[in-house]
Structure formats: structure tokens, C-alpha cells
Coordinates of C-alpha atoms in Angstrom, one line a residue:
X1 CA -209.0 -117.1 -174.8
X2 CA -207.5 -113.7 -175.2
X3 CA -206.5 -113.8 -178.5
X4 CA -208.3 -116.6 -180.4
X5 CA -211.7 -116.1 -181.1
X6 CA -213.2 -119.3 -182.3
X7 CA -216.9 -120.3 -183.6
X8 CA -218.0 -123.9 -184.9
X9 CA -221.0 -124.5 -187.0
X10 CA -221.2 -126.8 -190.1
X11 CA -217.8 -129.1 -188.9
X12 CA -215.8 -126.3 -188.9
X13 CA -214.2 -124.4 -186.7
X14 CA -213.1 -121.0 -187.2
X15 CA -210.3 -119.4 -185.4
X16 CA -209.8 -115.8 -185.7
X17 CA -206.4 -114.5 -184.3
X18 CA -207.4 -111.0 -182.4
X19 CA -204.0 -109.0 -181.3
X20 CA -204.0 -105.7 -183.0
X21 CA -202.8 -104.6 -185.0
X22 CA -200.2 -107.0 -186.1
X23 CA -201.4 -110.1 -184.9
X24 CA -197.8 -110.2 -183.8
X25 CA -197.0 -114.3 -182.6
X26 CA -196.6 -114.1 -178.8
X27 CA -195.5 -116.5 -176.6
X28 CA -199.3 -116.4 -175.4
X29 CA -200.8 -116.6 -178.5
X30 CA -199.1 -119.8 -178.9
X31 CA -200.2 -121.2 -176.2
X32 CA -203.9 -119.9 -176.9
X33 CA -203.4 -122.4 -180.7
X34 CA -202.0 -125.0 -178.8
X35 CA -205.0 -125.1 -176.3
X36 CA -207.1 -124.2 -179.3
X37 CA -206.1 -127.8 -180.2
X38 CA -206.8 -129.4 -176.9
X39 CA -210.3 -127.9 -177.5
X40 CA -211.2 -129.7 -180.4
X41 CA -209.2 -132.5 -180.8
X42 CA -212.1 -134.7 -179.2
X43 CA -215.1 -132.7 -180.2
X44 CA -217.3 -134.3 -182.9
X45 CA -219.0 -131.4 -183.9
X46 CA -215.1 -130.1 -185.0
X47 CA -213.8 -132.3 -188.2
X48 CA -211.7 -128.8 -189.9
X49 CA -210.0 -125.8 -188.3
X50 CA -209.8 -122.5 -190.5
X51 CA -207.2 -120.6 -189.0
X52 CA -207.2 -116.5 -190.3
X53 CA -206.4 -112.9 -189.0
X54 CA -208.7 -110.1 -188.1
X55 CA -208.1 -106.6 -189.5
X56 CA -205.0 -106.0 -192.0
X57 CA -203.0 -109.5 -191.3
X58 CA -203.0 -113.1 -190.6
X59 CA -200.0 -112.5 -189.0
X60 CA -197.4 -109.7 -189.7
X61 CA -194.7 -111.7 -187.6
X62 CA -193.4 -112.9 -184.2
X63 CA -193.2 -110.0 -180.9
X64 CA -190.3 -108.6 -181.4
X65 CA -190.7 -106.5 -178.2
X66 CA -191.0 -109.6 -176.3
X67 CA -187.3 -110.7 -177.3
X68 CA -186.1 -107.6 -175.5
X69 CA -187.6 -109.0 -172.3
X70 CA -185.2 -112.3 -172.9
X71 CA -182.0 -112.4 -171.6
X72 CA -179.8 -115.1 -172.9
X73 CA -179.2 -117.4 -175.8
X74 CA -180.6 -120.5 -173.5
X75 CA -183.9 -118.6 -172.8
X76 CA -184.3 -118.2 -176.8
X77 CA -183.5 -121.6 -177.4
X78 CA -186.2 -123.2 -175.1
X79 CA -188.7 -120.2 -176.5
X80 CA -188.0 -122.0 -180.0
X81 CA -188.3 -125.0 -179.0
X82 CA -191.8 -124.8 -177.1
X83 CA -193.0 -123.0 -180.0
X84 CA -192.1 -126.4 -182.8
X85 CA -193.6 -128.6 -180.4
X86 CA -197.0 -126.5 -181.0
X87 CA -196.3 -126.3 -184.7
X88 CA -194.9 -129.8 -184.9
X89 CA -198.7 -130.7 -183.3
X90 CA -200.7 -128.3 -185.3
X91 CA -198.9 -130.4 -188.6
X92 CA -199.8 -133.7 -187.0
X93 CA -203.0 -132.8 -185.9
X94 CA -205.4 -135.7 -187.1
X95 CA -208.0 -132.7 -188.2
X96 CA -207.1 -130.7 -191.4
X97 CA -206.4 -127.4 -190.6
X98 CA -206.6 -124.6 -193.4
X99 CA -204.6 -121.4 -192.9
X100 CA -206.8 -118.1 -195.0
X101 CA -203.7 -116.0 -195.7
X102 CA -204.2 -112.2 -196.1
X103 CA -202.3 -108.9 -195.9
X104 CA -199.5 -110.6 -194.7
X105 CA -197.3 -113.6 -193.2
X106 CA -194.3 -112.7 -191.9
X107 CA -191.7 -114.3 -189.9
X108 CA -193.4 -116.5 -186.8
X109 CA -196.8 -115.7 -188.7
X110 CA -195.5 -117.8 -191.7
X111 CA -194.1 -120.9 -189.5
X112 CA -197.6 -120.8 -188.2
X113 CA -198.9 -121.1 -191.7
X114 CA -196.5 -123.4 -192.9
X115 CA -197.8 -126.0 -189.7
X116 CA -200.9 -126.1 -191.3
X117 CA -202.0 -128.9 -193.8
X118 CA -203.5 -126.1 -196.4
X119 CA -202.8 -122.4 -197.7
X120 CA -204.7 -120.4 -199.0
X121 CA -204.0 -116.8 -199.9
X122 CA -204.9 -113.3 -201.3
X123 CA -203.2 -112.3 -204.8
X124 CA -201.5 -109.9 -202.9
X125 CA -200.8 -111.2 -199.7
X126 CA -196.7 -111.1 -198.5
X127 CA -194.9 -114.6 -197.3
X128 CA -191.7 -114.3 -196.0
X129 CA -189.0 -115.0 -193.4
X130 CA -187.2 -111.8 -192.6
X131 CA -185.9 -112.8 -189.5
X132 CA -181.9 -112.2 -191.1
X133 CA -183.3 -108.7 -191.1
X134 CA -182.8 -108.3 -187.8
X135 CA -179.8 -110.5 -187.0
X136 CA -181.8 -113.7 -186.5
X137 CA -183.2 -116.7 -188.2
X138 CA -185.8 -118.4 -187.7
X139 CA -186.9 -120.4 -184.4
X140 CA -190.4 -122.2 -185.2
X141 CA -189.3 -124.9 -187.9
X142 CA -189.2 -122.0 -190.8
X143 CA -185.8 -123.2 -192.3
X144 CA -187.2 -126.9 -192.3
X145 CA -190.5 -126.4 -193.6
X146 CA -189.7 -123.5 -196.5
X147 CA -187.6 -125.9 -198.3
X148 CA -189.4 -128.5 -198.6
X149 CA -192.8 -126.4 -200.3
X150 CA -191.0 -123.8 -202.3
X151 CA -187.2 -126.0 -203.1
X152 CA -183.9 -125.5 -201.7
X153 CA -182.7 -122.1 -204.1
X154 CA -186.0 -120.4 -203.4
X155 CA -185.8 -120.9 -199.8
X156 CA -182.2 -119.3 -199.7
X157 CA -183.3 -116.5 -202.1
X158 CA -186.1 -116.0 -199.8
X159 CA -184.3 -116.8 -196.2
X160 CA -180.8 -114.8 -197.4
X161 CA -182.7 -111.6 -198.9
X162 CA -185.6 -111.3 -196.4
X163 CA -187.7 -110.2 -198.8
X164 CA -191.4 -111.9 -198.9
X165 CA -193.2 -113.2 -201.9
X166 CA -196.6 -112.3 -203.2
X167 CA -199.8 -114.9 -202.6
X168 CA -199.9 -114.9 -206.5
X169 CA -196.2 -116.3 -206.2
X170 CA -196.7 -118.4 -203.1
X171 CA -199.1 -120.7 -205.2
X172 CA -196.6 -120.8 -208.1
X173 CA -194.1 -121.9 -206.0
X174 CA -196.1 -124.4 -203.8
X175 CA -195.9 -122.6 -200.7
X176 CA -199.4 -122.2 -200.9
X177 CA -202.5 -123.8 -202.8
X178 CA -204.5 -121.2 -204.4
X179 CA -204.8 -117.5 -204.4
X180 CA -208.5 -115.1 -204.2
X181 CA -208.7 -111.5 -204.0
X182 CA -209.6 -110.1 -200.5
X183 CA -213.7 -110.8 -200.5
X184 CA -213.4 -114.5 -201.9
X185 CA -210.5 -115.3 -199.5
X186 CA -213.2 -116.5 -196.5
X187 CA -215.4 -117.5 -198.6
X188 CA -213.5 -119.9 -200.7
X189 CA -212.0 -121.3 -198.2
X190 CA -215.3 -122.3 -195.9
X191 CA -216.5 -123.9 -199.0
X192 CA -213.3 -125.8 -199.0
X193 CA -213.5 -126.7 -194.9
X194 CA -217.0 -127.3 -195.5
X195 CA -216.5 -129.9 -198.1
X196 CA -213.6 -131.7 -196.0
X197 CA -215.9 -131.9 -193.4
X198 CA -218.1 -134.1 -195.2
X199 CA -215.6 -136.9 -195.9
X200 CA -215.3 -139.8 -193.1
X201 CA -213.4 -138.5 -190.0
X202 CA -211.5 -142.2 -189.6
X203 CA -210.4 -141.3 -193.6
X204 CA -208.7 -138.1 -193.1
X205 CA -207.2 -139.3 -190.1
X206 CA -205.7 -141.7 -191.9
X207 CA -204.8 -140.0 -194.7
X208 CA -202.9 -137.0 -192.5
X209 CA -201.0 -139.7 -190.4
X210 CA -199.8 -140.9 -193.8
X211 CA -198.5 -137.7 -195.2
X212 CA -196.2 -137.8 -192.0
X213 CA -194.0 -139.8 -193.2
X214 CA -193.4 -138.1 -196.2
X215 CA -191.0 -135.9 -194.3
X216 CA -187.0 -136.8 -194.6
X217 CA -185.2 -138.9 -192.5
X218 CA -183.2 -135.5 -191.3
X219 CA -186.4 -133.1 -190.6
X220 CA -186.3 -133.4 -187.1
X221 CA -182.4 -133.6 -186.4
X222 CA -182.7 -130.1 -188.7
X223 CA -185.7 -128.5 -186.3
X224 CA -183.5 -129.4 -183.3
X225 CA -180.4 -127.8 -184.7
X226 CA -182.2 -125.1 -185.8
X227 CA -183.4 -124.0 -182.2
X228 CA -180.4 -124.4 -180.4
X229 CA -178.2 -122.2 -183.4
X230 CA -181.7 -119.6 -182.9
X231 CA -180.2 -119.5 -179.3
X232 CA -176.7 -119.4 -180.7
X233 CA -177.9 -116.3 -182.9
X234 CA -179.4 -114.5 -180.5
X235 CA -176.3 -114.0 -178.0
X236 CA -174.3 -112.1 -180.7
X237 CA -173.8 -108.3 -181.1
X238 CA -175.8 -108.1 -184.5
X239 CA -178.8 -110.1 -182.8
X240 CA -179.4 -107.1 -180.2
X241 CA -178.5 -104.6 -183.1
X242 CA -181.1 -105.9 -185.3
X243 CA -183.7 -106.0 -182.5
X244 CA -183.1 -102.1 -181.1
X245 CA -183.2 -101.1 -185.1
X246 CA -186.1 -102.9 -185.7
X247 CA -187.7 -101.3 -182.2
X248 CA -186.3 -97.6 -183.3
X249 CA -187.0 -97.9 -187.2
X250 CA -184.1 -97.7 -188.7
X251 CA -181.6 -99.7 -190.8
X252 CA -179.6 -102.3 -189.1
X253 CA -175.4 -102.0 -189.1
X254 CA -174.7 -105.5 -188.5
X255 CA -170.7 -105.8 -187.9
X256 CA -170.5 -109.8 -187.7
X257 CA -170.0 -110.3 -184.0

């Protein structure tokens, strides 16, 4: 794979994302986590996934020079829509997978997070959807998942504003599950993987199938609406305003067309 680097030992196997200097989600780098999955879905020596970033990021956000090469709303909504299906199988994967969160998870980087069963973070590590930055929303389950870790006001607040909390906050808010500072980050969380793995693989099975149905009735009517109003989004005016600001690195002027 291109950019997943991935080593097992001990039960565990650690994926690295590798696409300086952003670790910006691609369209191929989902498709590298989704056959990530078919890898080890039936290999014994696999019973956790640690899923983390090389260099400054887990994952700064989605390409946004990649939307430019999209030409209508249609195009976007089937790009959202093949992106859930990964994340909706990273969350129902019958392996845990563990997210280590540092520098930053922005955008398609934090719907990545959010798929997977466990998060943990750096003090000051930033979580956020900015995608209304840019004229957007979000396309990969993010107004779905948000909501149901961090509550419905905080989601808003954090959707509405675009502006990212702190790992320190992320655990207060039970986006994620505990914080480190940068050298205990890896650490801490192999420790963590290591001592999943030990536990019967037919028992976490189990238990992961079970916290499936913990999601509302309306989850998945809400992931489908959202990709189809992601498409909706990106045919207006502001959409391709947002995306040439964010290109030239500049402010926005949105006009509400």
C-alpha cells in the first residue's frame, strides 16, 4: 500500500498513515483502510488495529485539491457515500480498532477517527469539523457520529463555528477516552491494544456486534441524507468559493447561493 504502512507483532497491528505532510484523506487512502481491513479481517495473528499518523498529524483533514477535480453535486454525493460504507465497516469491524490521535484531526481525518471503536489523544491534539469553513459539511458520517459522543449543543457549537476542540477537551466531552502528552501517546495505547488482544477473540466479537445496536433507529436514514445534501452543498456558489479560498489562503465571502 501507498500510504498505509502496517506492521503486526504481539496481536496487534499497527497502521501508520504515510501522506505528507497532512495525511490529507484521499479517495486512495480510503481505499488503502478499507483493504487494510480485508487484510486482517481473517488473520489470526491480527486480534487489534492501532490506527495513527506519521509526522505532525493523524490526519489534518480530507484533499481538498481533489474536490476541484470533481465536477458535479452527483460525483460528491457517490464520493460520500463510498467513503461511509468504509467507515460504516471500520465501526463494525469485529476487531477493535484504536485511533492514537496527535497534532491534529480535522475534517475527513476526524470521521476516520470517529469510525473507530477507541480514541485516544494528545493534551493538545485539535478535533474538529470545519468543513462549513469552506462552504461544505461533512460527507463521511461526521454530523451522525459527533452527536452522539460529544451531545447535540456541542456538536452544533462545534459543526456551526468550525472551530476544533483540544484532546484535553475531547476526553471531557466523550469524543475521546483519554488524553497523553506526545511521547506517551504510542505507548499507552500499545499497552492498551496489547491488553485487548489477550481477551478471547469470539468475546470481543461479540461484545462489538452488541454495541451496534446501540445506535438510533434514525442513524442510517441520517448518514444517507447527509451524503446526498454533501452533493446538494457542493453544487452552490459558496461550495466553489470556499474551496478556491481554502486553495489561495484567504478568507471565504460566502453570499448564500
Amino acid at each position: 500500500m501507498e500510504f498505509l504502512s502496517v506492521t503486526i507483532g504481539d496481536g496487534v497491528a499497527v497502521a501508520t498513515i504515510k501522506r505528507a505532510p497532512a495525511n490529507a484523506l484521499s479517495r486512495a487512502l480510503i481505499l488503502e483502510v478499507d483493504a487494510l481491513l480485508d487484510q486482517v479481517e481473517n488473520d489470526d495473528a491480527v486480534r487489534v488495529i492501532v490506527l495513527h499518523g506519521e509526522g505532525r498529524f493523524f490526519s489534518a483533514g480530507a484533499d481538498i485539491k481533489e474536490f476541484t477535480e470533481i465536477e458535479s453535486g452527483a460525483e460528491f454525493s457517490k464520493l460520500a457515500s463510498s467513503g461511509q460504507e468504509v467507515f460504516e465497516r471500520l465501526e463494525r469491524f469485529p476487531k477493535p480498532v484504536i485511533a492514537a490521535i496527535h497534532g491534529a484531526a480535522l475534517g475527513g481525518g476526524l470521521e476516520l477517527a470517529m469510525a473507530c471503536h477507541i480514541r485516544n489523544v494528545t493534551a493538545n491534539a485539535k478535533l474538529g469539523l470545519p468543513e462549513l469553513q469552506l462552504g461544505l459539511i461533512p460527507g463521511f458520517a461526521g454530523t451522525q457520529r459527533l452527536p452522539r459522543y460529544v451531545g447535540m449543543p456541542k456538536a452544533a457549537e462545534m459543526l456551526l463555528t468550525s472551530e476544533p476542540i483540544s484532546g484535553e477537551e475531547a476526553v471531557r466531552y466523550g469524543l475521546a477516552n483519554r488524553s497523553y502528552s506526545d511521547e506517551e501517546l504510542l505507548p499507552a495505547t500499545m499497552e492498551l491494544a496489547r491488553k485487548i488482544a489477550k481477551k478471547s477473540p469470539i468475546a470481543v466479537k461479540a461484545t462489538l456486534d452488541m454495541l451496534q445496536y446501540s445506535k438510533p433507529s434514525t442513524y442510517y436514514e441520517g448518514v444517507k441524507a447527509e451524503h446526498k445534501a454533501f452533493g446538494v452543498v457542493f453544487d452552490s456558489e459558496d461550495a466553489k468559493e470556499g474551496i478556491q479560498a481554502f486553495i489561495d489562503k484567504r478568507e471565504p465571502s460566502f453570499v448564500g447561493k
